[in-house]
Coordinates of C-alpha atoms and ligand atoms in Angstrom, one line a residue:
X1481 CA 320.0 89.7 203.9
X1482 CA 317.2 87.6 202.8
X1483 CA 313.7 89.0 202.5
X1484 CA 310.1 87.6 201.9
X1485 CA 309.0 88.0 198.4
X1486 CA 307.6 91.3 197.3
X1487 CA 304.4 92.2 196.0
X1488 CA 302.9 95.1 194.3
X1489 CA 301.0 98.0 196.1
X1490 CA 297.9 99.0 194.4
X1491 CA 294.9 101.0 196.1
X1492 CA 296.0 100.1 199.6
X1493 CA 296.4 96.5 199.1
X1494 CA 299.4 94.3 198.4
X1495 CA 299.0 92.4 195.1
X1496 CA 300.6 89.1 193.8
X1497 CA 301.6 88.7 190.3
X1498 CA 302.3 85.7 188.1
X1499 CA 305.5 86.7 187.1
X1500 CA 308.5 87.8 189.3
X1501 CA 312.3 88.7 188.9
X1502 CA 315.3 88.4 191.5
X1503 CA 316.7 91.3 193.3
X1504 CA 320.4 90.8 193.5
X1505 CA 322.5 92.5 196.1
X1506 CA 325.4 94.0 194.1
X1507 CA 328.1 93.6 196.8
X1508 CA 327.5 89.9 197.6
X1509 CA 325.8 88.9 194.2
X1510 CA 323.2 86.9 196.5
X1511 CA 319.7 87.2 195.8
X1512 CA 317.8 89.4 198.2
X1513 CA 314.3 88.4 197.3
X1514 CA 311.9 87.8 194.4
X1515 CA 310.0 90.9 193.2
X1516 CA 306.8 91.1 191.6
X1517 CA 307.0 91.8 187.7
X1518 CA 304.1 93.8 186.7
X1519 CA 302.8 93.9 183.2
X1520 CA 300.3 96.1 181.5
X1521 CA 297.2 94.7 183.4
X1522 CA 299.0 95.9 186.7
X1523 CA 299.5 99.4 185.1
X1524 CA 296.1 99.6 184.3
X1525 CA 295.2 98.4 187.9
X1526 CA 297.6 101.1 189.3
X1527 CA 296.5 104.2 187.0
X1528 CA 292.8 103.1 187.9
X1529 CA 293.3 103.3 191.7
X1530 CA 295.2 106.5 191.2
X1531 CA 292.4 108.0 189.1
X1532 CA 289.6 106.7 191.1
X1533 CA 291.5 108.1 194.3
X1534 CA 292.2 111.4 192.7
X1535 CA 288.3 111.8 191.1
X1536 CA 286.9 110.8 194.5
X1537 CA 288.6 114.0 196.1
X1538 CA 289.6 111.8 199.2
X1539 CA 293.0 112.9 198.9
X1540 CA 292.9 116.1 196.3
X1541 CA 290.3 117.9 198.3
X1542 CA 291.3 116.9 201.7
X1543 CA 292.1 119.8 203.7
X1544 CA 295.6 121.1 203.0
X1545 CA 296.5 121.0 206.8
X1546 CA 295.6 117.4 207.1
X1547 CA 297.3 116.5 204.1
X1548 CA 300.3 118.2 205.4
X1549 CA 300.1 116.4 208.7
X1550 CA 299.9 113.1 206.9
X1551 CA 303.2 114.2 204.9
X1552 CA 304.7 115.0 208.2
X1553 CA 303.9 111.8 209.6
X1554 CA 305.4 109.9 206.7
X1555 CA 308.8 111.8 207.5
X1556 CA 308.4 110.8 211.1
X1557 CA 308.1 107.3 210.4
X1558 CA 310.9 107.0 208.0
X1559 CA 313.1 108.6 210.8
X1560 CA 311.8 106.0 213.3
X1561 CA 312.7 103.1 210.9
X1562 CA 315.8 104.8 209.3
X1563 CA 318.1 101.8 210.2
X1564 CA 315.6 99.5 208.0
X1565 CA 315.3 102.0 205.4
X1566 CA 319.0 102.2 204.9
X1567 CA 319.9 98.7 205.3
X1568 CA 317.5 97.9 202.4
X1569 CA 318.9 100.9 200.1
X1570 CA 322.6 99.4 200.8
X1571 CA 321.8 95.9 200.2
X1572 CA 320.0 96.9 196.9
X1573 CA 322.2 99.7 195.4
X1574 CA 325.6 98.7 196.9
X1575 CA 326.2 102.2 198.2
X1576 CA 328.1 102.5 201.8
X1577 CA 325.7 102.3 204.8
X1578 CA 327.0 105.4 206.2
X1579 CA 325.5 107.2 203.0
X1580 CA 322.4 105.6 203.4
X1581 CA 322.0 106.1 207.0
X1582 CA 323.3 109.8 207.4
X1583 CA 322.7 111.2 203.9
X1584 CA 320.1 109.5 201.8
X1585 CA 317.5 108.6 204.5
X1586 CA 317.6 111.8 206.5
X1587 CA 317.3 113.7 203.4
X1588 CA 314.1 111.6 202.3
X1589 CA 312.3 112.5 205.8
X1590 CA 313.4 116.0 205.5
X1591 CA 311.8 116.3 201.8
X1592 CA 308.5 114.9 203.2
X1593 CA 308.4 117.4 206.0
X1594 CA 309.6 120.2 203.6
X1595 CA 306.7 119.4 201.6
X1596 CA 304.3 118.9 204.5
X1597 CA 304.9 122.6 205.3
X1598 CA 304.0 123.6 201.3
X1599 CA 300.5 121.8 201.4
X1600 CA 298.8 124.8 203.3
X1601 CA 300.9 127.2 201.1
X1602 CA 300.0 126.6 197.6
X1603 CA 297.5 129.2 196.7
X1604 CA 296.5 131.4 193.4
X1605 CA 296.5 135.1 193.4
X1606 CA 294.3 137.9 192.5
X1607 CA 294.8 139.9 189.4
X1608 CA 293.7 143.7 189.3
X1609 CA 292.0 143.8 185.7
X1610 CA 289.8 146.7 186.5
X1611 CA 286.9 148.1 188.5
X1612 CA 284.4 145.7 186.9
X1613 CA 286.1 142.3 187.1
X1614 CA 287.1 140.1 189.8
X1615 CA 290.2 138.0 188.4
X1616 CA 291.7 135.1 190.3
X1617 CA 293.6 132.2 189.8
X1618 CA 293.6 128.6 191.5
X1619 CA 296.5 126.4 191.5
X1620 CA 295.0 122.7 191.2
X1621 CA 296.6 119.5 191.3
X1622 CA 297.5 118.0 187.8
X1623 CA 295.9 114.6 188.4
X1624 CA 297.5 111.2 188.1
X1625 CA 301.4 111.6 188.4
X1626 CA 303.7 108.7 187.1
X1627 CA 306.9 108.9 188.8
X1628 CA 309.5 107.1 187.3
X1629 CA 312.9 106.6 189.4
X1630 CA 316.6 105.4 188.5
X1631 CA 318.6 103.3 190.9
X1632 CA 321.2 105.7 192.1
X1633 CA 319.3 107.2 194.8
X1634 CA 316.3 104.9 194.9
X1635 CA 314.4 106.6 197.9
X1636 CA 315.9 110.0 197.6
X1637 CA 314.9 110.8 194.0
X1638 CA 311.5 109.0 194.8
X1639 CA 310.9 111.7 197.5
X1640 CA 311.9 114.6 195.4
X1641 CA 308.8 113.6 193.0
X1642 CA 306.3 111.8 195.7
X1643 CA 306.3 114.5 198.2
X1644 CA 305.7 117.5 196.0
X1645 CA 303.0 115.9 193.8
X1646 CA 301.1 114.6 197.1
X1647 CA 301.5 118.1 198.7
X1648 CA 299.8 119.7 195.7
X1649 CA 297.1 116.9 195.9
X1650 CA 297.9 114.6 193.1
X1651 CA 297.8 110.8 193.1
X1652 CA 300.6 109.0 192.2
X1653 CA 301.9 105.6 190.5
X1654 CA 305.3 105.1 191.5
X1655 CA 307.8 102.9 189.2
X1656 CA 311.1 102.5 190.9
X1657 CA 313.9 101.3 188.9
X1658 CA 314.0 97.4 188.3
X1659 CA 317.4 96.9 190.3
X1660 CA 316.4 98.9 193.4
X1661 CA 312.6 98.5 194.4
X1662 CA 313.0 97.8 198.3
X1663 CA 312.8 101.1 199.8
X1664 CA 310.0 102.2 197.6
X1665 CA 307.8 99.3 198.9
X1666 CA 308.7 100.0 202.3
X1667 CA 307.7 103.6 201.7
X1668 CA 304.4 102.3 200.6
X1669 CA 303.9 100.5 204.1
X1670 CA 304.7 103.6 205.9
X1671 CA 302.4 106.1 203.9
X1672 CA 299.6 103.7 204.7
X1673 CA 300.6 103.6 208.1
X1674 CA 300.7 107.6 208.2
X1675 CA 297.1 107.6 206.8
X1676 CA 297.4 108.2 203.3
X1677 CA 294.0 107.2 201.6
X1678 CA 294.1 103.7 199.4
X1679 CA 294.9 104.7 195.8
X1680 CA 296.9 108.0 196.5
X1681 CA 300.2 106.4 196.5
X1682 CA 300.4 102.9 194.3
X1683 CA 303.8 101.1 193.7
X1684 CA 304.4 98.9 190.8
X1685 CA 307.8 97.0 189.9
X1686 CA 308.9 95.5 186.9
X1687 CA 311.1 96.4 183.8
X1688 CA 310.9 100.0 182.6
X1689 CA 310.5 99.0 179.0
X1690 CA 307.3 97.5 179.5
X1691 CA 305.7 99.4 182.7
X1692 CA 307.5 102.3 182.3
X1693 CA 306.6 102.8 178.8
X1694 CA 303.0 101.7 179.6
X1695 CA 302.7 104.5 182.1
X1696 CA 303.9 107.0 179.6
X1697 CA 301.5 106.1 176.9
X1698 CA 298.5 105.7 179.5
X1699 CA 295.6 108.2 178.7
X1700 CA 294.6 108.3 182.1
X1701 CA 298.3 109.6 183.4
X1702 CA 298.4 113.4 183.3
X1703 CA 302.0 113.9 184.2
X1704 CA 305.3 111.9 184.0
X1705 CA 308.0 113.1 186.5
X1706 CA 311.2 111.1 185.1
X1707 CA 314.7 110.7 186.2
X1708 CA 317.0 108.6 184.6
X1709 CA 319.3 108.5 181.2
X1710 CA 319.1 111.1 178.6
X1711 CA 318.1 108.6 176.0
X1712 CA 315.5 107.3 177.9
X1713 CA 314.0 111.0 178.7
X1714 CA 314.0 111.4 174.9
X1715 CA 312.0 108.1 174.4
X1716 CA 309.6 109.2 177.2
X1717 CA 309.1 112.8 175.4
X1718 CA 308.5 111.1 172.0
X1719 CA 306.0 108.5 173.6
X1720 CA 304.2 110.9 175.8
X1721 CA 303.4 113.3 172.6
X1722 CA 300.2 111.4 171.6
X1723 CA 298.5 112.2 175.2
X1724 CA 300.4 115.6 175.6
X1725 CA 301.2 115.1 179.0
X1726 CA 303.1 117.4 181.4
X1727 CA 306.5 115.8 181.6
X1728 CA 309.5 117.0 183.5
X1729 CA 312.9 115.0 182.8
X1730 CA 315.9 115.0 185.2
X1731 CA 318.6 113.4 183.0
X1732 CA 322.3 112.8 182.7
X1733 CA 325.5 115.1 183.3
X1734 CA 329.0 115.5 182.7
X1735 CA 329.7 118.1 185.4
X1736 CA 332.7 120.2 185.2
X1737 CA 334.5 121.0 188.5
X1738 CA 336.9 123.9 188.0
X1739 CA 339.8 124.7 190.3
X1740 CA 341.2 128.1 189.5
X1741 CA 344.9 128.8 190.7
X1742 CA 343.9 131.1 193.4
X1743 CA 341.9 128.5 195.0
X1744 CA 342.4 126.7 198.6
X1745 CA 343.8 123.8 196.8
X1746 CA 343.8 121.3 199.6
X1747 CA 339.8 122.0 200.0
X1748 CA 339.5 122.0 196.5
X1749 CA 341.2 118.5 196.2
X1750 CA 339.0 117.2 198.9
X1751 CA 335.9 118.5 197.0
X1752 CA 337.0 116.8 193.9
X1753 CA 337.5 113.5 195.3
X1754 CA 334.3 113.8 196.8
X1755 CA 332.5 115.3 193.9
X1756 CA 333.3 112.2 191.9
X1757 CA 333.7 109.4 194.5
X1758 CA 330.5 110.1 196.6
X1759 CA 327.8 107.5 195.6
X1760 CA 330.6 105.6 193.6
X1761 CA 330.4 108.1 191.1
X1762 CA 326.7 106.9 190.0
X1763 CA 325.6 110.3 190.9
X1764 CA 323.8 112.4 188.1
X1765 CA 325.8 115.5 189.2
X1766 CA 329.1 113.8 189.8
X1767 CA 331.8 116.1 189.1
X1768 CA 333.3 114.0 186.3
X1769 CA 335.3 116.4 184.5
X1770 CA 338.0 118.0 186.7
X1771 CA 339.4 121.3 185.2
X1772 CA 342.6 122.5 186.7
X1773 CA 344.6 125.7 186.0
X1774 CA 348.0 124.7 184.4
X1775 CA 349.9 126.4 187.3
X1776 CA 348.7 124.2 189.9
X1777 CA 348.0 121.2 187.6
X1778 CA 350.9 119.0 189.2
X1779 CA 350.3 119.7 192.8
X1780 CA 346.6 119.1 192.2
X1781 CA 347.1 115.7 190.5
X1782 CA 349.8 114.4 192.6
X1783 CA 347.8 115.0 195.9
X1784 CA 344.5 113.9 194.5
X1785 CA 346.0 110.6 193.0
X1786 CA 347.6 109.9 196.8
X1787 CA 344.2 110.6 198.3
X1788 CA 342.3 108.3 195.9
X1789 CA 344.9 105.4 196.3
X1790 CA 343.9 105.3 200.1
X1791 CA 340.1 105.0 199.1
X1792 CA 339.6 101.3 199.1
X1793 CA 336.2 99.7 198.0
X1794 CA 334.9 97.6 200.6
X1795 CA 331.9 96.0 202.2
X1796 CA 329.2 98.5 202.0
X1797 CA 327.5 97.2 205.2
X1798 CA 330.6 98.2 207.1
X1799 CA 330.1 101.5 209.0
X1800 CA 333.6 102.7 207.8
X1801 CA 333.3 102.0 204.2
X1802 CA 333.4 105.2 201.8
X1803 CA 333.2 103.2 198.6
X1804 CA 330.9 100.7 197.9
X1805 CA 329.6 98.3 195.1
X1806 CA 328.3 99.5 191.6
X1807 CA 324.7 98.7 191.3
X1808 CA 325.0 95.8 188.7
X1809 CA 327.2 93.6 186.8
X1810 CA 326.2 95.6 183.7
X1811 CA 326.9 98.9 185.0
X1812 CA 330.4 97.8 186.3
X1813 CA 331.2 96.2 182.9
X1814 CA 330.2 99.6 181.3
X1815 CA 332.4 101.5 183.6
X1816 CA 335.3 99.1 182.9
X1817 CA 334.7 99.8 179.3
X1818 CA 334.9 103.2 179.7
X1819 CA 338.2 103.0 181.4
X1820 CA 339.8 101.0 178.8
X1821 CA 338.3 103.7 176.2
X1822 CA 340.3 106.1 178.5
X1823 CA 343.6 104.3 178.3
X1824 CA 343.3 103.4 174.7
X1825 CA 342.1 107.1 173.8
X1826 CA 345.6 108.3 175.0
X1827 CA 344.5 109.3 178.5
X1828 CA 347.0 108.9 181.2
X1829 CA 345.7 106.5 184.3
X1830 CA 347.0 107.9 187.5
X1831 CA 345.0 105.9 190.1
X1832 CA 343.0 102.7 189.9
X1833 CA 341.7 101.5 186.6
X1834 CA 340.5 98.2 187.8
X1835 CA 337.8 96.0 189.1
X1836 CA 338.4 95.5 192.8
X1837 CA 338.0 92.2 195.1
X1838 CA 337.1 93.2 198.6
X1839 CA 338.5 89.6 199.7
X1840 CA 335.4 87.9 199.0
X1841 CA 335.7 87.2 195.4
X1842 CA 332.1 88.8 195.0
X1843 CA 330.5 91.8 194.2
X1844 CA 330.7 94.3 191.3
X1845 CA 333.5 96.7 192.8
X1846 CA 335.7 99.2 190.8
X1847 CA 338.8 100.9 192.2
X1848 CA 338.5 104.8 192.1
X1849 CA 340.1 105.8 189.0
X1850 CA 341.6 109.1 187.8
X1851 CA 342.9 110.1 184.2
X1852 CA 345.1 113.0 183.5
X1853 CA 346.1 114.8 180.2
X1854 CA 342.3 114.1 179.0
X1855 CA 341.3 116.4 176.2
X1856 CA 337.6 117.5 176.3
X1857 CA 337.0 115.8 172.9
X1858 CA 337.9 112.5 174.4
X1859 CA 334.9 109.9 174.9
X1860 CA 335.6 110.0 178.6
X1861 CA 335.2 113.5 178.9
X1862 CA 331.9 113.8 176.8
X1863 CA 330.0 110.6 177.8
X1864 CA 328.3 110.1 181.1
X1865 CA 330.2 107.0 182.8
X1866 CA 328.2 106.9 185.9
X1867 CA 331.0 105.4 188.2
X1868 CA 334.0 106.4 189.8
X1869 CA 336.0 107.6 187.0
X1870 CA 337.7 111.3 187.0
X1871 CA 338.8 113.0 183.8
X1872 CA 341.5 115.7 184.5
X1873 CA 341.8 118.4 181.9
X1874 CA 344.0 121.5 182.0
X1875 CA 343.3 125.2 181.2
X1876 CA 345.3 128.2 181.2
X1877 CA 342.7 130.9 182.2
X1878 CA 339.2 131.4 183.4
X1879 CA 338.0 132.2 179.9
X1880 CA 339.2 128.8 178.5
X1881 CA 337.5 127.2 181.5
X1882 CA 334.2 128.2 181.0
X1883 CA 334.6 127.4 177.5
X1884 CA 335.7 124.0 178.2
X1885 CA 332.9 123.5 180.9
X1886 CA 330.2 124.4 178.6
X1887 CA 331.5 122.2 175.9
X1888 CA 329.2 119.1 176.5
X1889 CA 325.4 118.5 175.5
X1890 CA 324.7 118.3 179.2
X1891 CA 324.0 121.1 181.7
X1892 CA 323.3 119.6 185.0
X1893 CA 325.8 121.0 187.7
X1894 CA 329.1 122.6 187.9
X1895 CA 331.7 123.9 190.6
X1896 CA 334.3 126.6 190.7
X1897 CA 337.0 126.8 193.3
X1898 CA 338.9 130.3 193.7
X1899 CA 339.5 132.3 196.8
X1900 CA 338.5 135.6 194.6
X1901 CA 334.8 135.4 195.2
X1902 CA 333.8 138.0 192.5
X1903 CA 335.6 136.0 190.0
X1904 CA 333.8 132.8 191.2
X1905 CA 330.6 134.5 190.8
X1906 CA 331.2 135.8 187.3
X1907 CA 332.4 132.2 186.1
X1908 CA 329.4 130.9 188.0
X1909 CA 327.1 133.2 185.7
X1910 CA 328.7 132.1 182.7
X1911 CA 328.3 128.3 183.3
X1912 CA 325.5 126.7 181.6
X1913 CA 324.3 124.5 184.3
X1914 CA 321.1 124.1 186.5
X1915 CA 323.4 124.1 189.7
X1916 CA 326.7 125.9 190.5
X1917 CA 328.6 125.2 193.6
X1918 CA 331.1 127.7 194.8
X1919 CA 334.0 126.3 196.7
X1920 CA 331.8 123.2 197.6
X1921 CA 330.4 120.2 195.7
X1922 CA 327.4 118.0 196.1
X1923 CA 325.2 120.1 198.2
X1924 CA 321.5 119.5 198.2
X1925 CA 318.7 120.5 200.2
X1926 CA 314.8 120.1 199.8
X1927 CA 314.3 123.6 199.6
X1928 CA 316.9 124.4 196.9
X1929 CA 315.9 123.7 193.4
X1930 CA 317.5 121.2 191.1
X1931 CA 317.4 120.2 187.4
X1932 CA 319.3 120.4 184.1
X1933 CA 320.0 122.9 181.2
X1934 CA 320.6 121.5 178.0
X1935 CA 320.5 117.8 177.5
X1936 CA 320.3 117.3 181.3
X1937 CA 316.6 117.9 180.9
X1938 CA 313.9 120.4 181.9
X1939 CA 311.8 121.4 185.0
X1940 CA 313.2 121.7 188.5
X1941 CA 312.6 119.6 191.4
X1942 CA 312.6 120.5 194.9
X1943 CA 312.1 124.0 196.5
X1944 CA 309.2 126.0 195.4
X1945 CA 309.7 125.4 191.8
X1946 CA 308.8 122.0 191.8
X1947 CA 305.3 122.6 192.9
X1948 CA 304.8 124.5 189.6
X1949 CA 305.1 121.1 187.6
X1950 CA 302.6 119.5 189.9
X1951 CA 299.7 122.1 189.6
X1952 CA 297.8 123.5 186.6
X1953 CA 296.8 127.3 186.9
X1954 CA 293.1 128.0 186.5
X1955 CA 292.0 131.5 186.0
X1956 CA 288.6 132.8 187.0
X1957 CA 286.8 135.7 185.7
X1958 CA 283.8 137.3 187.4
X1959 CA 281.8 140.2 186.0
X1960 CA 281.1 142.7 188.5
X1961 CA 279.2 145.2 186.3
X1962 CA 276.2 146.7 188.0
Ligands
NAD2345 P1 317.3 104.8 183.0 O1 316.9 105.7 182.3 O2 317.6 103.5 182.5 O3 315.9 104.2 183.9 C1 315.4 105.0 184.8 C2 314.0 104.7 184.9 O4 313.1 104.6 183.9 C3 314.0 103.1 185.7 O5 312.8 102.9 186.6 C4 313.6 102.3 184.4 O6 313.0 100.9 184.7 C5 312.7 103.4 183.8 N1 312.6 103.0 182.3 C6 313.3 102.5 181.4 N2 313.0 102.6 179.8 C7 311.8 103.1 180.2 C8 310.8 103.5 179.0 N3 310.8 103.2 177.7 N4 309.7 104.3 179.4 C9 309.5 104.7 180.7 N5 310.5 104.2 181.6 C10 311.2 103.5 181.3 O7 318.2 105.4 184.2 P2 319.0 104.6 185.1 O8 320.2 103.7 184.7 O9 318.2 103.9 186.0 O10 319.8 105.7 185.9 C11 320.8 106.3 185.6 C12 320.9 107.7 184.9 O11 319.8 108.5 185.7 C13 322.0 108.4 184.6 O12 322.1 108.8 183.2 C14 321.8 109.4 185.6 O13 322.6 110.7 185.2 C15 320.4 109.9 185.6 N6 320.2 110.7 186.9 C16 319.7 111.9 186.7 C17 319.5 112.8 187.8 C18 319.0 114.2 187.6 O14 318.5 114.4 188.6 N7 319.2 114.8 186.6 C19 319.4 112.0 189.0 C20 319.8 110.7 189.1 C21 320.2 109.9 187.9

């Protein structure tokens, strides 16, 4: 796939820049296109456009019903052009086309249409203070939102931010990850076609250290909605302190997937494989620590390793491919480094462990990898690998499983597999994680809130909860004394 060079989208216009960078397909190592490299001047222009659009009221005070119709239309247009969106996502990110086409892109359209419905339902309340006062609240948009997005689910995580932000009447400057800008730019085209006013959504591409940082420091940005690494989130929190921005952070994870001895073992094994290998393991909520009760350890590891050996990385554009390419050479090398750390740290490699060649001699593919006999203090059990690498840890009772599960700085997601539903709920309550799955893994829905405990961040995306972080509450007192 070779495309024409990509420009920035500011105030409803496509804008060229002096500098550009190459966008690489990680499965072929070929250049897809050249992409505009914004600098601080373009950040100023994009923020200025978003600010002017916000203050003009053309979006923020548009009748909510009309706002909802435009968001719904964006969802519709995404569905109409779903194959184009999916092909771009796969070319940019390396994920299998079946994921882009049947999971990510439908979920993006769902997200816009879910928040289309909310536009008419964001409202304040009246508060019974006493007979001589009328006291009520208004829910107002925060203003200009900077949405900073990572590369693992480029358009899906974009929709989690842009859809609620727009639904509440904010205007947005969107910064996709440097590696994966293409679907964000197509979204801008579709939003324009749907009738979104100029300046309500602006898309700027370029390095996070320059333009992401400039957005975070900008006096005219009111809120940062960030998804990415914990270290970047910490940096953003520090840099946004001077302007006291509203900040929500969706950060990394090291999620425990717990299989109790009374589980449906075959279902749990399937869930464990999907929990770590879906999305090549480049999933913030990936079930990267598999906690297995000792009584079923041998069966689980044996069957899981056999299943994993059949999962062969292949051309992401092939409709049957289930495991694609990692997003970049740098990410592949990072993952291979962790595999090396696992082996040298004393863990037992039971599947995978190497870079894979799909027969082309090109592309950043890694075999799905499983380590057994991992202890929770090992590097591979504590640090986010963000690749198809699973660490298996054994426990002897649910109490110990909870202790191991919570023994991490992260708290994004967790799962428990058990036929004893009462016990599963008790374990779920004790896990320090923003999402707990019982007898399933990796389920998401636009209506279901998602976010982290501890160093996995704060704030919730999706559902009604997300709207809280895109609105301010204004309280109004009226004197009714006669
Ligand atoms: P990253 O932190 O390197 O980059 C994320 C975004 O921030 C990119 O757009 C990048 O250009 C930008 N950025 C980089 N430096 C910046 C700075 N100083 N100021 C402002 N913006 C800056 O993360 P990544 O490597 O793209 O993504 C992988 C990470 O994202 C993993 O840690 C993963 O767990 C996390 N993630 C979390 C969730 C979640 O919902 N919790 C979801 C997906 C990914």
